Amino acid sequence: MGRTKCFERNEVLDKAIQLFWRKGYSDTSLHDLEVETGVNKSGLYSEFKDKEDIFLESLKRYRDINPVLHILETKPMGLKNIESFLVSGMSCDGQKGCFLANTMREVSIIPPKIKNLMFAHVEKVRNLLIENLKASGIKAHPEATADFILTYSTGLSIKLNVMKPDQLRVEVSQFLAYLKATPESTALKP
């Protein structure tokens, strides 16, 4: 008969998320994961294949508990959802910004399965941004503007590591005012 598992998977993943968020994928060791989660190596290996698997499952958990998709799916769609999306990372407990956005800094070294998960999530967010832009009445081309917003939101996530949320809320307000005020003749186009 096997040993009884003495930990809860989601609790381990929640702790691993905080560690990977703080140190990144490449700088996190298995020993770091043992210390952070309180689960020894054999316990971690009984639940996960390796560090890559822990990281992949951590990203999946983060994606599933992160409110971003819910925010962008809220009816009625429009600019209010986009504003909520942009400020959503400013009130997180623990780390700042977005774990997925911060992980993009390591895209050249992370394994393909993790890249695929990240890119699929970004594409889903992009499609929801496009829907919200179309509903908002903004004159700019929705696909190009969604890409612009994604780039901006990734920058916000990184800036949240060194700036106070109140400073960035003003910036978000200015960004949204810019989007609303852009005349059709100068609006983003593909």
mmCIF file of C-alpha atoms in Angstrom:
data_model
loop_
_atom_site.group_PDB
_atom_site.id
_atom_site.type_symbol
_atom_site.label_atom_id
_atom_site.label_comp_id
_atom_site.label_asym_id
_atom_site.label_seq_id
_atom_site.Cartn_x
_atom_site.Cartn_y
_atom_site.Cartn_z
ATOM 1 C CA MET A 1 0.000 0.000 0.000
ATOM 2 C CA GLY A 2 1.365 3.461 -0.967
ATOM 3 C CA ARG A 3 1.909 6.361 1.371
ATOM 4 C CA THR A 4 -0.909 8.751 2.112
ATOM 5 C CA LYS A 5 -0.442 12.103 0.449
ATOM 6 C CA CYS A 6 0.088 14.755 3.141
ATOM 7 C CA PHE A 7 -0.568 17.848 1.050
ATOM 8 C CA GLU A 8 -3.247 19.372 -1.097
ATOM 9 C CA ARG A 9 -2.291 19.835 -4.751
ATOM 10 C CA ASN A 10 -3.798 23.316 -5.205
ATOM 11 C CA GLU A 11 -2.117 24.602 -2.037
ATOM 12 C CA VAL A 12 1.238 23.399 -3.388
ATOM 13 C CA LEU A 13 0.525 25.031 -6.761
ATOM 14 C CA ASP A 14 -0.519 28.304 -5.108
ATOM 15 C CA LYS A 15 2.788 28.413 -3.226
ATOM 16 C CA ALA A 16 4.714 27.401 -6.356
ATOM 17 C CA ILE A 17 3.008 30.225 -8.295
ATOM 18 C CA GLN A 18 4.292 32.772 -5.794
ATOM 19 C CA LEU A 19 7.820 31.355 -5.995
ATOM 20 C CA PHE A 20 7.932 31.168 -9.806
ATOM 21 C CA TRP A 21 6.404 34.648 -10.000
ATOM 22 C CA ARG A 22 9.092 36.031 -7.704
ATOM 23 C CA LYS A 23 12.133 34.160 -9.097
ATOM 24 C CA GLY A 24 11.114 33.094 -12.600
ATOM 25 C CA TYR A 25 11.301 29.636 -14.126
ATOM 26 C CA SER A 26 15.048 29.416 -14.690
ATOM 27 C CA ASP A 27 16.069 30.742 -11.264
ATOM 28 C CA THR A 28 13.751 28.436 -9.308
ATOM 29 C CA SER A 29 15.308 25.172 -8.172
ATOM 30 C CA LEU A 30 13.640 22.031 -6.918
ATOM 31 C CA HIS A 31 15.126 22.817 -3.504
ATOM 32 C CA ASP A 32 13.414 26.241 -3.634
ATOM 33 C CA LEU A 33 10.122 24.489 -4.393
ATOM 34 C CA GLU A 34 10.615 22.115 -1.447
ATOM 35 C CA VAL A 35 11.236 25.020 0.925
ATOM 36 C CA GLU A 36 8.387 27.175 -0.428
ATOM 37 C CA THR A 37 5.758 24.428 -0.517
ATOM 38 C CA GLY A 38 6.853 22.474 2.551
ATOM 39 C CA VAL A 39 6.743 19.275 0.489
ATOM 40 C CA ASN A 40 9.888 17.203 0.056
ATOM 41 C CA LYS A 41 11.257 16.110 -3.321
ATOM 42 C CA SER A 42 9.705 12.627 -3.208
ATOM 43 C CA GLY A 43 6.315 14.159 -2.371
ATOM 44 C CA LEU A 44 6.582 16.619 -5.246
ATOM 45 C CA TYR A 45 7.651 13.829 -7.612
ATOM 46 C CA SER A 46 4.704 11.706 -6.502
ATOM 47 C CA GLU A 47 2.382 14.437 -7.819
ATOM 48 C CA PHE A 48 4.419 16.046 -10.631
ATOM 49 C CA LYS A 49 6.905 14.682 -13.172
ATOM 50 C CA ASP A 50 9.544 17.391 -12.730
ATOM 51 C CA LYS A 51 10.067 21.148 -12.313
ATOM 52 C CA GLU A 52 8.685 21.781 -15.796
ATOM 53 C CA ASP A 53 5.474 19.956 -14.881
ATOM 54 C CA ILE A 54 5.136 21.927 -11.639
ATOM 55 C CA PHE A 55 5.595 25.147 -13.603
ATOM 56 C CA LEU A 56 3.100 24.113 -16.288
ATOM 57 C CA GLU A 57 0.499 23.119 -13.687
ATOM 58 C CA SER A 58 1.164 26.364 -11.794
ATOM 59 C CA LEU A 59 0.469 28.398 -14.936
ATOM 60 C CA LYS A 60 -2.714 26.398 -15.579
ATOM 61 C CA ARG A 61 -3.866 27.006 -12.014
ATOM 62 C CA TYR A 62 -3.088 30.719 -12.284
ATOM 63 C CA ARG A 63 -4.957 30.939 -15.598
ATOM 64 C CA ASP A 64 -7.961 29.175 -14.073
ATOM 65 C CA ILE A 65 -8.175 31.316 -10.921
ATOM 66 C CA ASN A 66 -7.198 34.634 -12.524
ATOM 67 C CA PRO A 67 -10.264 36.850 -13.133
ATOM 68 C CA VAL A 68 -9.048 38.277 -16.478
ATOM 69 C CA LEU A 69 -11.251 36.135 -18.721
ATOM 70 C CA HIS A 70 -14.277 36.702 -16.513
ATOM 71 C CA ILE A 71 -13.624 40.457 -16.561
ATOM 72 C CA LEU A 72 -13.440 40.543 -20.359
ATOM 73 C CA GLU A 73 -16.525 38.305 -20.768
ATOM 74 C CA THR A 74 -18.728 40.513 -18.565
ATOM 75 C CA LYS A 75 -21.846 41.871 -20.263
ATOM 76 C CA PRO A 76 -22.322 44.480 -21.496
ATOM 77 C CA MET A 77 -18.985 44.406 -23.259
ATOM 78 C CA GLY A 78 -17.103 47.623 -23.890
ATOM 79 C CA LEU A 79 -14.466 50.000 -22.623
ATOM 80 C CA LYS A 80 -15.339 49.408 -18.950
ATOM 81 C CA ASN A 81 -14.205 45.772 -19.312
ATOM 82 C CA ILE A 82 -10.954 46.892 -20.912
ATOM 83 C CA GLU A 83 -10.324 49.330 -18.064
ATOM 84 C CA SER A 84 -11.061 46.595 -15.491
ATOM 85 C CA PHE A 85 -8.706 44.264 -17.367
ATOM 86 C CA LEU A 86 -5.907 46.854 -17.330
ATOM 87 C CA VAL A 87 -6.198 47.560 -13.595
ATOM 88 C CA SER A 88 -6.884 43.962 -12.511
ATOM 89 C CA GLY A 89 -3.242 43.235 -11.672
ATOM 90 C CA MET A 90 -3.002 46.285 -9.424
ATOM 91 C CA SER A 91 -4.884 44.762 -6.521
ATOM 92 C CA CYS A 92 -3.316 41.289 -6.390
ATOM 93 C CA ASP A 93 -2.120 39.892 -3.096
ATOM 94 C CA GLY A 94 1.527 38.905 -3.089
ATOM 95 C CA GLN A 95 3.285 39.512 -6.375
ATOM 96 C CA LYS A 96 2.396 42.370 -8.695
ATOM 97 C CA GLY A 97 1.193 42.431 -12.263
ATOM 98 C CA CYS A 98 0.376 39.248 -14.122
ATOM 99 C CA PHE A 99 2.235 35.965 -13.623
ATOM 100 C CA LEU A 100 1.748 35.028 -17.292
ATOM 101 C CA ALA A 101 2.968 38.420 -18.507
ATOM 102 C CA ASN A 102 6.002 38.285 -16.232
ATOM 103 C CA THR A 103 6.730 34.753 -17.484
ATOM 104 C CA MET A 104 6.916 36.071 -21.053
ATOM 105 C CA ARG A 105 10.283 37.589 -20.153
ATOM 106 C CA GLU A 106 11.644 34.020 -20.172
ATOM 107 C CA VAL A 107 9.939 32.901 -23.382
ATOM 108 C CA SER A 108 13.247 32.055 -25.068
ATOM 109 C CA ILE A 109 14.148 29.470 -22.414
ATOM 110 C CA ILE A 110 10.868 27.949 -21.294
ATOM 111 C CA PRO A 111 9.759 24.569 -22.656
ATOM 112 C CA PRO A 112 7.399 24.394 -25.685
ATOM 113 C CA LYS A 113 4.384 23.074 -23.713
ATOM 114 C CA ILE A 114 4.552 26.129 -21.471
ATOM 115 C CA LYS A 115 4.904 28.491 -24.438
ATOM 116 C CA ASN A 116 1.873 26.901 -26.081
ATOM 117 C CA LEU A 117 -0.211 27.392 -22.932
ATOM 118 C CA MET A 118 0.859 31.031 -22.675
ATOM 119 C CA PHE A 119 0.212 31.810 -26.336
ATOM 120 C CA ALA A 120 -3.222 30.125 -26.250
ATOM 121 C CA HIS A 121 -4.186 32.226 -23.234
ATOM 122 C CA VAL A 122 -2.937 35.428 -24.851
ATOM 123 C CA GLU A 123 -4.934 34.624 -27.990
ATOM 124 C CA LYS A 124 -8.095 34.107 -25.928
ATOM 125 C CA VAL A 125 -7.547 37.440 -24.155
ATOM 126 C CA ARG A 126 -6.886 39.112 -27.529
ATOM 127 C CA ASN A 127 -10.150 37.786 -28.968
ATOM 128 C CA LEU A 128 -12.084 39.052 -25.950
ATOM 129 C CA LEU A 129 -10.408 42.451 -26.257
ATOM 130 C CA ILE A 130 -11.502 42.580 -29.908
ATOM 131 C CA GLU A 131 -15.105 41.824 -28.898
ATOM 132 C CA ASN A 132 -15.003 44.550 -26.246
ATOM 133 C CA LEU A 133 -13.490 47.059 -28.676
ATOM 134 C CA LYS A 134 -16.173 46.354 -31.257
ATOM 135 C CA ALA A 135 -18.839 46.887 -28.590
ATOM 136 C CA SER A 136 -17.216 50.120 -27.387
ATOM 137 C CA GLY A 137 -17.608 52.081 -30.595
ATOM 138 C CA ILE A 138 -13.926 53.052 -30.676
ATOM 139 C CA LYS A 139 -13.011 53.921 -34.252
ATOM 140 C CA ALA A 140 -9.605 52.238 -34.296
ATOM 141 C CA HIS A 141 -9.172 48.891 -36.039
ATOM 142 C CA PRO A 142 -10.119 46.324 -33.338
ATOM 143 C CA GLU A 143 -7.413 43.731 -34.093
ATOM 144 C CA ALA A 144 -4.565 46.251 -34.192
ATOM 145 C CA THR A 145 -5.919 48.026 -31.114
ATOM 146 C CA ALA A 146 -6.216 44.719 -29.216
ATOM 147 C CA ASP A 147 -2.546 44.042 -29.969
ATOM 148 C CA PHE A 148 -1.703 47.563 -28.777
ATOM 149 C CA ILE A 149 -3.643 46.980 -25.533
ATOM 150 C CA LEU A 150 -1.942 43.604 -24.961
ATOM 151 C CA THR A 151 1.480 45.164 -25.372
ATOM 152 C CA TYR A 152 0.499 47.992 -23.040
ATOM 153 C CA SER A 153 -0.922 45.596 -20.411
ATOM 154 C CA THR A 154 2.265 43.508 -20.476
ATOM 155 C CA GLY A 155 4.262 46.676 -19.862
ATOM 156 C CA LEU A 156 1.933 47.572 -16.983
ATOM 157 C CA SER A 157 2.509 44.151 -15.425
ATOM 158 C CA ILE A 158 6.236 44.687 -15.475
ATOM 159 C CA LYS A 159 5.964 48.287 -14.226
ATOM 160 C CA LEU A 160 3.864 47.087 -11.269
ATOM 161 C CA ASN A 161 6.991 45.412 -9.930
ATOM 162 C CA VAL A 162 8.597 48.822 -9.344
ATOM 163 C CA MET A 163 5.786 51.400 -9.284
ATOM 164 C CA LYS A 164 2.801 51.999 -7.046
ATOM 165 C CA PRO A 165 -0.630 51.068 -8.411
ATOM 166 C CA ASP A 166 -1.960 54.611 -7.868
ATOM 167 C CA GLN A 167 0.684 55.980 -10.231
ATOM 168 C CA LEU A 168 -0.320 53.469 -12.876
ATOM 169 C CA ARG A 169 -4.071 54.050 -12.455
ATOM 170 C CA VAL A 170 -3.511 57.604 -13.686
ATOM 171 C CA GLU A 171 -1.570 56.229 -16.636
ATOM 172 C CA VAL A 172 -4.398 53.791 -17.451
ATOM 173 C CA SER A 173 -6.915 56.645 -17.379
ATOM 174 C CA GLN A 174 -4.750 58.608 -19.811
ATOM 175 C CA PHE A 175 -4.360 55.559 -22.064
ATOM 176 C CA LEU A 176 -8.135 55.018 -22.187
ATOM 177 C CA ALA A 177 -8.718 58.710 -22.885
ATOM 178 C CA TYR A 178 -6.286 58.423 -25.776
ATOM 179 C CA LEU A 179 -8.168 55.427 -27.175
ATOM 180 C CA LYS A 180 -11.498 57.237 -26.937
ATOM 181 C CA ALA A 181 -10.191 60.468 -28.451
ATOM 182 C CA THR A 182 -8.272 59.000 -31.388
ATOM 183 C CA PRO A 183 -9.951 60.264 -34.572
ATOM 184 C CA GLU A 184 -10.703 57.667 -37.221
ATOM 185 C CA SER A 185 -8.154 59.224 -39.600
ATOM 186 C CA THR A 186 -5.287 58.485 -37.180
ATOM 187 C CA ALA A 187 -6.692 55.292 -35.624
ATOM 188 C CA LEU A 188 -4.627 52.123 -35.571
ATOM 189 C CA LYS A 189 -4.969 50.051 -38.707
ATOM 190 C CA PRO A 190 -3.652 46.592 -39.557
#
